[in-house]
Amino acid sequence: MEFLHQLFQHQSYDKKNFFLIAGPCVVESEELVMEVADTVSGICRNLGIPYVFKASYRKANRTSAGSFTGIGDDNGLALIKKVGEKYKLPTTSDIHAHDEAAPAAKYVDILQIPAFLCRQTDILVAAAETGKIVNVKKGQFLSGPAMKFAVDKIRRAGNEKIVLTERGTTFGYQDLVVDYRNIPWMQEHGTPVVMDCTHSLQQPNQTSGVTGGNPQLIGTIAKAAVATGADGLFIETHPNPAIAKSDGANMLRLDLLKGLLEQLVRLRKVASDY
């Protein structure tokens, strides 16, 4: 995990802590991303948690054709970079095709590969060739051990800076479940493993055209992940999820984050003794 220590070199943190990837689902406005970054960075600084700011510059995977996708690629990426520079934070955003890797890499520190695309060789190789950290979300249709093939593709392209993220497994048509065995299984690939505590609670494929969720269980997912040894947590958060333009049904309300992280830090200290 040396590449992660280098990533967080400008932050003061407890190296025994989990790291946090957090932010709004998508860049909606400058006011939103700055508010979230300011709040979350302050909380993490006080708790000694290394922090990566996350926001999608564009949402390509939407249920409905009429769903909000972003404020424009250039505008979205520029605002993510502005957040990183202002708060001295590493940043991440997802890409959706191989030809997006190089342009996005000019703005962010970590390229995130969406779960549905984790088997796409061209996007994995393109992300790897940027030299940036590549965070691959495990497909909802894959086991942790099967992610070795995604890891191998990135390594063969000459990049060892790989993170894997667990985000639940498809259960029927409209639900997901989390198999916590995937955390140690994916760590066996020699990569840090993150638990996505919000997308794992999605209820996709609703006939309304809007994905549902169970945000009241975010704490449950996060606590179990910390207890089972996850290296990092991924939590999307918004000041008012009810009016969020993407994934509001499964985001954590921003004012609830501090209390949850305080609990998780205490739990991490207990779990690290075993």
Tab-separated table of C-alpha atoms in Angstrom:
chain	number	residue	atom	x	y	z
A	1	MET	CA	0.000	0.000	0.000
A	2	GLU	CA	3.007	2.276	-0.373
A	3	PHE	CA	1.346	4.106	-3.272
A	4	LEU	CA	-1.512	5.042	-0.934
A	5	HIS	CA	0.884	6.402	1.694
A	6	GLN	CA	2.384	8.585	-1.036
A	7	LEU	CA	-1.089	9.684	-2.081
A	8	PHE	CA	-1.854	10.885	1.454
A	9	GLN	CA	1.550	12.439	2.152
A	10	HIS	CA	0.061	15.918	2.567
A	11	GLN	CA	-2.431	14.744	5.184
A	12	SER	CA	-1.852	14.051	8.868
A	13	TYR	CA	-3.482	10.748	9.756
A	14	ASP	CA	-3.315	7.577	11.804
A	15	LYS	CA	-1.754	4.917	9.556
A	16	LYS	CA	-3.798	2.247	11.335
A	17	ASN	CA	-7.009	3.925	10.221
A	18	PHE	CA	-9.077	3.011	7.182
A	19	PHE	CA	-9.036	5.598	4.400
A	20	LEU	CA	-12.199	7.261	3.133
A	21	ILE	CA	-13.395	7.954	-0.406
A	22	ALA	CA	-16.392	10.272	-0.110
A	23	GLY	CA	-18.319	12.997	-1.853
A	24	PRO	CA	-21.523	13.587	-3.792
A	25	CYS	CA	-22.512	11.122	-6.483
A	26	VAL	CA	-22.089	13.673	-9.270
A	27	VAL	CA	-20.861	17.226	-9.675
A	28	GLU	CA	-24.057	19.267	-9.507
A	29	SER	CA	-22.534	22.688	-8.808
A	30	GLU	CA	-19.437	24.369	-7.397
A	31	GLU	CA	-21.308	25.208	-4.197
A	32	LEU	CA	-22.146	21.554	-3.584
A	33	VAL	CA	-18.683	20.092	-4.122
A	34	MET	CA	-17.031	22.798	-2.028
A	35	GLU	CA	-19.484	22.351	0.842
A	36	VAL	CA	-19.009	18.595	0.921
A	37	ALA	CA	-15.221	18.767	0.601
A	38	ASP	CA	-14.947	21.393	3.326
A	39	THR	CA	-17.118	19.427	5.757
A	40	VAL	CA	-15.671	15.980	5.112
A	41	SER	CA	-12.040	17.100	5.048
A	42	GLY	CA	-12.513	18.815	8.413
A	43	ILE	CA	-14.049	15.705	9.969
A	44	CYS	CA	-11.336	13.439	8.584
A	45	ARG	CA	-8.552	15.748	9.697
A	46	ASN	CA	-9.870	15.712	13.266
A	47	LEU	CA	-10.251	11.917	13.277
A	48	GLY	CA	-6.955	11.116	11.549
A	49	ILE	CA	-8.646	9.525	8.529
A	50	PRO	CA	-6.897	9.847	5.145
A	51	TYR	CA	-9.428	11.256	2.685
A	52	VAL	CA	-10.018	11.153	-1.075
A	53	PHE	CA	-12.665	13.480	-2.519
A	54	LYS	CA	-15.003	11.736	-4.959
A	55	ALA	CA	-17.535	13.026	-7.459
A	56	SER	CA	-18.500	11.827	-10.920
A	57	TYR	CA	-17.898	14.428	-13.606
A	58	ARG	CA	-20.498	12.609	-15.693
A	59	LYS	CA	-22.982	9.832	-14.956
A	60	ALA	CA	-23.122	7.519	-17.939
A	61	ASN	CA	-24.907	4.641	-16.206
A	62	ARG	CA	-28.427	5.937	-15.590
A	63	THR	CA	-31.697	4.008	-15.537
A	64	SER	CA	-33.712	6.592	-17.445
A	65	ALA	CA	-32.722	8.512	-20.569
A	66	GLY	CA	-34.079	11.649	-18.903
A	67	SER	CA	-31.871	11.393	-15.807
A	68	PHE	CA	-29.322	14.099	-14.974
A	69	THR	CA	-25.842	13.224	-16.261
A	70	GLY	CA	-23.740	16.255	-15.322
A	71	ILE	CA	-22.862	19.877	-15.975
A	72	GLY	CA	-20.486	19.066	-18.853
A	73	ASP	CA	-17.293	17.029	-18.792
A	74	ASP	CA	-14.852	19.929	-18.794
A	75	ASN	CA	-16.774	21.825	-16.131
A	76	GLY	CA	-17.151	18.773	-13.923
A	77	LEU	CA	-13.494	17.757	-14.135
A	78	ALA	CA	-12.324	21.327	-13.563
A	79	LEU	CA	-14.386	21.588	-10.372
A	80	ILE	CA	-13.036	18.277	-9.052
A	81	LYS	CA	-9.499	19.519	-9.665
A	82	LYS	CA	-10.343	22.828	-7.986
A	83	VAL	CA	-11.535	20.967	-4.888
A	84	GLY	CA	-8.302	18.984	-4.749
A	85	GLU	CA	-6.161	22.096	-5.054
A	86	LYS	CA	-8.126	24.159	-2.545
A	87	TYR	CA	-8.284	21.507	0.184
A	88	LYS	CA	-5.034	19.710	-0.729
A	89	LEU	CA	-6.865	16.440	-1.283
A	90	PRO	CA	-6.400	13.570	-3.709
A	91	THR	CA	-9.425	13.193	-5.960
A	92	THR	CA	-11.209	10.510	-7.939
A	93	SER	CA	-13.892	10.167	-10.559
A	94	ASP	CA	-15.182	7.330	-12.715
A	95	ILE	CA	-14.575	6.882	-16.416
A	96	HIS	CA	-16.832	5.027	-18.814
A	97	ALA	CA	-14.765	4.290	-21.937
A	98	HIS	CA	-11.124	3.769	-22.839
A	99	ASP	CA	-10.805	7.148	-24.539
A	100	GLU	CA	-11.849	8.961	-21.346
A	101	ALA	CA	-8.884	7.669	-19.333
A	102	ALA	CA	-6.151	10.007	-20.553
A	103	PRO	CA	-8.254	13.219	-20.439
A	104	ALA	CA	-9.615	12.443	-16.951
A	105	ALA	CA	-6.141	11.566	-15.667
A	106	LYS	CA	-5.121	15.211	-16.152
A	107	TYR	CA	-7.568	16.202	-13.427
A	108	VAL	CA	-7.776	13.372	-10.865
A	109	ASP	CA	-5.423	11.120	-8.891
A	110	ILE	CA	-7.473	7.926	-9.027
A	111	LEU	CA	-9.402	6.601	-12.004
A	112	GLN	CA	-12.448	4.616	-10.948
A	113	ILE	CA	-13.725	1.793	-13.148
A	114	PRO	CA	-17.481	1.220	-12.733
A	115	ALA	CA	-18.601	-2.251	-11.670
A	116	PHE	CA	-20.408	-2.976	-14.930
A	117	LEU	CA	-17.140	-2.325	-16.821
A	118	CYS	CA	-14.712	-4.309	-14.660
A	119	ARG	CA	-14.236	-6.981	-17.350
A	120	GLN	CA	-13.652	-4.507	-20.223
A	121	THR	CA	-10.033	-4.990	-21.184
A	122	ASP	CA	-9.658	-1.787	-23.199
A	123	ILE	CA	-10.778	0.514	-20.390
A	124	LEU	CA	-8.632	-1.299	-17.795
A	125	VAL	CA	-5.540	-1.075	-19.995
A	126	ALA	CA	-6.168	2.566	-20.903
A	127	ALA	CA	-6.554	3.482	-17.224
A	128	ALA	CA	-3.415	1.554	-16.333
A	129	GLU	CA	-1.364	3.277	-19.022
A	130	THR	CA	-2.049	6.723	-17.500
A	131	GLY	CA	0.085	5.738	-14.507
A	132	LYS	CA	-2.653	6.829	-12.134
A	133	ILE	CA	-4.052	4.669	-9.346
A	134	VAL	CA	-6.836	2.495	-10.773
A	135	ASN	CA	-9.767	1.620	-8.509
A	136	VAL	CA	-11.838	-1.197	-9.998
A	137	LYS	CA	-15.277	-1.846	-8.574
A	138	LYS	CA	-16.148	-5.533	-8.435
A	139	GLY	CA	-18.973	-6.367	-10.781
A	140	GLN	CA	-22.283	-7.209	-9.152
A	141	PHE	CA	-22.096	-10.447	-11.119
A	142	LEU	CA	-18.586	-11.524	-10.002
A	143	SER	CA	-16.945	-13.124	-6.981
A	144	GLY	CA	-13.944	-11.621	-5.244
A	145	PRO	CA	-11.583	-14.354	-6.489
A	146	ALA	CA	-12.661	-13.675	-10.095
A	147	MET	CA	-11.336	-10.117	-9.831
A	148	LYS	CA	-7.826	-11.521	-10.239
A	149	PHE	CA	-8.319	-11.209	-13.996
A	150	ALA	CA	-8.968	-7.464	-13.808
A	151	VAL	CA	-5.917	-7.075	-11.587
A	152	ASP	CA	-3.804	-9.084	-14.021
A	153	LYS	CA	-4.842	-6.926	-16.997
A	154	ILE	CA	-3.756	-3.755	-15.196
A	155	ARG	CA	-0.471	-5.267	-14.050
A	156	ARG	CA	0.316	-6.559	-17.535
A	157	ALA	CA	-0.113	-2.976	-18.734
A	158	GLY	CA	2.674	-1.966	-16.342
A	159	ASN	CA	0.706	-0.504	-13.433
A	160	GLU	CA	0.877	-1.898	-9.888
A	161	LYS	CA	-1.214	0.882	-8.308
A	162	ILE	CA	-4.494	-0.995	-8.009
A	163	VAL	CA	-7.413	-0.780	-5.587
A	164	LEU	CA	-10.434	-3.089	-5.614
A	165	THR	CA	-13.868	-2.127	-4.323
A	166	GLU	CA	-16.641	-4.409	-3.093
A	167	ARG	CA	-20.098	-3.033	-3.914
A	168	GLY	CA	-22.489	-5.917	-3.419
A	169	THR	CA	-23.745	-8.813	-5.506
A	170	THR	CA	-26.958	-8.985	-7.520
A	171	PHE	CA	-29.732	-10.711	-5.585
A	172	GLY	CA	-32.792	-11.205	-7.746
A	173	TYR	CA	-33.756	-8.386	-10.060
A	174	GLN	CA	-33.987	-5.440	-7.677
A	175	ASP	CA	-31.647	-5.976	-4.753
A	176	LEU	CA	-28.027	-6.512	-3.731
A	177	VAL	CA	-26.375	-8.405	-0.889
A	178	VAL	CA	-22.852	-8.052	0.506
A	179	ASP	CA	-20.667	-11.123	0.877
A	180	TYR	CA	-17.937	-10.018	3.294
A	181	ARG	CA	-15.760	-12.958	2.292
A	182	ASN	CA	-14.912	-10.866	-0.763
A	183	ILE	CA	-12.867	-8.444	1.357
A	184	PRO	CA	-10.138	-10.945	2.379
A	185	TRP	CA	-10.487	-12.793	-0.919
A	186	MET	CA	-9.712	-9.649	-2.924
A	187	GLN	CA	-6.895	-8.677	-0.549
A	188	GLU	CA	-5.265	-11.952	-1.580
A	189	HIS	CA	-4.717	-10.355	-4.997
A	190	GLY	CA	-2.200	-8.041	-3.295
A	191	THR	CA	-4.381	-4.921	-3.458
A	192	PRO	CA	-6.048	-2.670	-0.894
A	193	VAL	CA	-9.796	-3.346	-0.717
A	194	VAL	CA	-12.515	-0.739	-0.240
A	195	MET	CA	-16.109	-1.304	0.841
A	196	ASP	CA	-18.654	0.792	-1.053
A	197	CYS	CA	-21.147	1.394	1.738
A	198	THR	CA	-23.717	3.249	-0.351
A	199	HIS	CA	-23.968	1.580	-3.764
A	200	SER	CA	-24.111	-1.825	-2.065
A	201	LEU	CA	-27.481	-0.705	-0.678
A	202	GLN	CA	-29.002	0.192	-4.028
A	203	GLN	CA	-32.263	-1.304	-5.220
A	204	PRO	CA	-31.739	-1.105	-8.991
A	205	ASN	CA	-34.053	-1.687	-11.923
A	206	GLN	CA	-37.138	-0.095	-10.396
A	207	THR	CA	-40.029	0.273	-12.821
A	208	SER	CA	-40.209	3.963	-11.888
A	209	GLY	CA	-36.893	4.487	-13.688
A	210	VAL	CA	-35.239	5.752	-10.480
A	211	THR	CA	-32.931	3.487	-8.464
A	212	GLY	CA	-34.024	2.899	-4.878
A	213	GLY	CA	-31.926	2.257	-1.800
A	214	ASN	CA	-31.650	1.567	1.934
A	215	PRO	CA	-29.498	4.392	3.351
A	216	GLN	CA	-30.542	3.539	6.919
A	217	LEU	CA	-28.230	0.528	6.646
A	218	ILE	CA	-25.084	2.444	5.630
A	219	GLY	CA	-23.761	2.260	9.185
A	220	THR	CA	-24.379	-1.490	9.298
A	221	ILE	CA	-22.457	-2.081	6.064
A	222	ALA	CA	-19.595	0.198	7.159
A	223	LYS	CA	-19.207	-1.339	10.617
A	224	ALA	CA	-19.142	-4.864	9.222
A	225	ALA	CA	-16.543	-3.821	6.647
A	226	VAL	CA	-14.262	-2.275	9.262
A	227	ALA	CA	-14.636	-5.348	11.458
A	228	THR	CA	-13.691	-7.648	8.576
A	229	GLY	CA	-10.550	-5.700	7.710
A	230	ALA	CA	-11.444	-3.423	4.795
A	231	ASP	CA	-8.602	-1.027	3.996
A	232	GLY	CA	-10.935	1.768	2.967
A	233	LEU	CA	-14.562	2.865	2.864
A	234	PHE	CA	-16.488	4.516	0.032
A	235	ILE	CA	-19.455	6.654	1.118
A	236	GLU	CA	-21.403	9.005	-1.108
A	237	THR	CA	-22.818	11.913	0.856
A	238	HIS	CA	-24.953	14.970	0.157
A	239	PRO	CA	-26.352	17.795	2.323
A	240	ASN	CA	-29.880	16.888	1.210
A	241	PRO	CA	-30.124	13.517	-0.571
A	242	ALA	CA	-33.842	14.092	-1.190
A	243	ILE	CA	-32.982	16.692	-3.822
A	244	ALA	CA	-29.768	15.110	-5.126
A	245	LYS	CA	-29.670	14.751	-8.909
A	246	SER	CA	-28.237	11.218	-8.798
A	247	ASP	CA	-28.386	8.308	-6.328
A	248	GLY	CA	-30.176	10.297	-3.655
A	249	ALA	CA	-31.956	7.150	-2.477
A	250	ASN	CA	-28.769	5.575	-1.149
A	251	MET	CA	-26.541	8.511	-0.133
A	252	LEU	CA	-25.748	9.416	3.469
A	253	ARG	CA	-26.976	12.797	4.673
A	254	LEU	CA	-23.891	14.942	5.214
A	255	ASP	CA	-24.715	15.884	8.804
A	256	LEU	CA	-24.779	12.197	9.772
A	257	LEU	CA	-21.255	11.466	8.551
A	258	LYS	CA	-19.325	12.772	11.559
A	259	GLY	CA	-21.114	10.548	14.072
A	260	LEU	CA	-20.731	7.480	11.891
A	261	LEU	CA	-17.011	8.051	11.313
A	262	GLU	CA	-16.432	8.532	15.035
A	263	GLN	CA	-18.002	5.142	15.676
A	264	LEU	CA	-15.992	3.527	12.893
A	265	VAL	CA	-12.676	4.892	14.179
A	266	ARG	CA	-13.399	3.418	17.609
A	267	LEU	CA	-14.360	0.105	16.035
A	268	ARG	CA	-11.186	0.080	13.924
A	269	LYS	CA	-9.059	0.473	17.057
A	270	VAL	CA	-10.772	-2.502	18.663
A	271	ALA	CA	-10.628	-4.651	15.507
A	272	SER	CA	-6.925	-3.917	14.949
A	273	ASP	CA	-6.119	-5.619	18.271
A	274	TYR	CA	-7.321	-8.954	16.908
